[in-house]
Amino acid sequence: MSNFPTGWFYIQSKCPHKMVLDVSLDSLKAAAKVVVWPKKTKDIDNQLWMYDHGYIINKNSGMVLDVQGGILESDKQIIQYKRKMVEDAQNQRWYYREDGVIYPQTNPNLVLDIRGNWTKQGTVVLLYERKYEDNENQLWDLVPSDIADASSVLSPSKSSDEEDEDYAFSSASYAL
């Protein structure tokens, strides 16, 4: 169910604009907004992510994707935040489905969503009710950072639930 690649990757919208998840203003602060932004060619670390036992870690800050306020409900903003212990991290642990949705492990009906399907750079990313039609703003490709051609997309290859055992931390977190 995780279907995330190993190593650093971009989380790229399937919308025609192909923008990627980006921590606003290259922030290193907890609770910084996660937005969509055109894929950069330099100073890219705030747009790179790694998957580790359910957590999606930002390369620049070392913080993880988080639902603001910690409550899993629709229309909540996505931020970066300090990694919590597994038992307290229901708002920080994610799955990726082959159809392109990214959702909290505890609620597949809420997904990462570009607010209002806007195409403006800097648009915030929300947790929102999953749509089954007209939903490009909720669909994502995982693009390895070492692929020069931005149109190349990783096909999910691993789907082992065993990797999502309740680990609080792993060595991948410290490879930042």
XYZ file of C-alpha atoms in Angstrom:
176
model
C 0.000 0.000 0.000
C 2.856 2.424 0.489
C 4.042 2.306 -3.153
C 6.597 5.030 -2.495
C 9.998 4.966 -4.211
C 13.238 4.731 -2.289
C 15.426 7.807 -2.129
C 14.461 11.418 -2.765
C 11.570 12.252 -5.076
C 9.274 15.065 -6.173
C 5.543 14.840 -5.519
C 4.245 16.211 -8.816
C 0.641 17.123 -9.575
C -1.032 15.312 -12.454
C -2.706 18.616 -13.376
C -1.481 20.105 -16.680
C 0.698 22.614 -14.764
C 2.769 19.712 -13.293
C 3.688 21.739 -10.192
C 5.284 19.940 -7.247
C 4.870 19.976 -3.476
C 7.103 22.671 -2.020
C 7.637 24.000 1.496
C 6.724 27.683 1.281
C 9.653 30.115 1.245
C 12.168 27.272 1.781
C 11.140 27.413 5.439
C 12.890 25.373 8.089
C 10.198 26.209 10.648
C 7.582 23.884 12.079
C 4.071 24.574 10.745
C 5.335 26.094 7.466
C 2.769 25.763 4.663
C 3.091 23.140 1.972
C 2.184 24.607 -1.417
C 2.486 23.756 -5.095
C 5.230 25.468 -7.072
C 6.883 24.995 -10.451
C 9.629 22.399 -10.286
C 12.978 24.127 -9.710
C 16.299 23.304 -11.345
C 18.509 24.534 -8.471
C 18.050 24.958 -4.706
C 15.575 22.095 -4.902
C 15.785 20.557 -1.422
C 12.499 22.095 -0.242
C 10.792 20.236 -3.119
C 12.344 16.841 -2.425
C 10.754 14.198 -0.221
C 11.596 10.750 1.117
C 9.281 8.061 2.456
C 10.170 6.373 5.730
C 7.766 4.005 7.517
C 4.707 6.085 6.672
C 6.302 9.496 7.073
C 7.020 11.773 4.098
C 10.168 13.727 4.983
C 11.277 17.022 3.436
C 14.958 17.049 2.480
C 15.515 20.733 3.309
C 14.022 20.793 6.809
C 13.980 17.145 7.876
C 10.363 17.683 8.931
C 7.412 15.612 7.752
C 4.112 16.225 5.986
C 1.482 16.902 8.639
C -2.173 17.898 8.822
C -2.433 21.252 10.608
C -4.045 20.937 14.021
C -3.604 17.169 14.036
C -7.256 16.440 13.259
C -7.997 14.385 10.155
C -10.905 16.215 8.579
C -11.625 17.829 5.242
C -10.308 21.304 4.406
C -7.308 21.163 6.751
C -4.064 22.687 5.526
C -0.979 20.536 4.947
C 2.155 21.764 6.715
C 5.569 20.457 7.660
C 6.097 19.581 11.289
C 8.435 17.764 13.633
C 8.130 14.018 13.377
C 6.014 12.502 16.138
C 6.226 9.075 17.698
C 4.132 6.525 15.804
C 1.368 6.322 18.409
C 0.745 10.082 18.081
C 1.341 10.391 14.330
C -2.009 9.551 12.705
C -1.849 12.963 10.994
C 1.713 12.355 9.721
C 1.659 8.856 8.210
C 0.668 8.374 4.575
C -0.036 5.894 1.805
C 0.217 6.347 -1.958
C -2.105 4.451 -4.271
C -1.202 3.545 -7.836
C -4.083 5.700 -9.086
C -2.175 8.714 -7.706
C -3.846 9.637 -4.420
C -1.873 10.291 -1.238
C -3.897 9.799 1.933
C -3.497 9.404 5.696
C -3.009 5.766 6.658
C -6.039 5.957 8.934
C -8.468 7.523 6.421
C -8.425 6.703 2.677
C -11.385 9.044 2.086
C -9.255 12.155 2.728
C -6.469 12.975 0.258
C -3.881 15.624 -0.594
C -5.650 18.245 -2.698
C -4.633 21.495 -4.431
C -7.075 24.084 -3.072
C -9.812 24.857 -5.581
C -7.853 23.184 -8.399
C -6.051 26.513 -8.777
C -3.094 26.779 -11.116
C -1.377 29.676 -9.331
C 2.064 28.952 -7.890
C 1.964 29.080 -4.108
C -1.530 27.591 -3.844
C -1.884 25.721 -0.563
C -2.272 21.975 -0.336
C -5.136 20.658 1.772
C -6.474 17.431 3.136
C -9.828 17.113 1.386
C -12.598 14.609 0.710
C -11.610 12.296 -2.106
C -13.346 12.922 -5.426
C -13.761 10.163 -7.990
C -14.421 12.463 -10.969
C -12.871 15.773 -11.997
C -10.097 15.066 -9.499
C -6.776 15.904 -11.203
C -5.992 18.275 -8.335
C -5.934 15.238 -6.030
C -3.678 13.045 -8.156
C 0.107 12.910 -7.869
C 3.107 11.311 -9.533
C 6.247 10.420 -7.592
C 9.247 11.495 -9.666
C 12.722 10.383 -8.508
C 15.059 13.348 -8.123
C 17.794 11.749 -10.196
C 15.676 11.636 -13.345
C 16.598 14.584 -15.530
C 13.486 14.317 -17.724
C 10.611 15.769 -15.669
C 8.108 13.819 -17.757
C 9.507 10.508 -16.519
C 7.502 9.097 -13.664
C 8.246 6.238 -11.334
C 5.918 3.291 -11.497
C 5.282 2.118 -7.960
C 7.140 -1.119 -7.452
C 6.867 -2.032 -3.815
C 3.716 -2.405 -1.843
C 4.849 -4.121 1.280
C 2.791 -3.300 4.332
C 5.603 -4.808 6.374
C 7.603 -1.633 5.887
C 4.973 0.314 7.755
C 5.390 -1.495 11.034
C 5.254 0.749 14.051
C 8.728 2.195 14.039
C 9.234 5.515 15.715
C 12.385 6.371 13.799
C 14.730 4.720 11.358
C 18.155 5.422 9.980
C 16.671 7.001 6.813
C 15.565 9.935 8.941
C 19.130 10.723 9.777
C 20.433 10.620 6.207
C 19.268 14.193 5.661
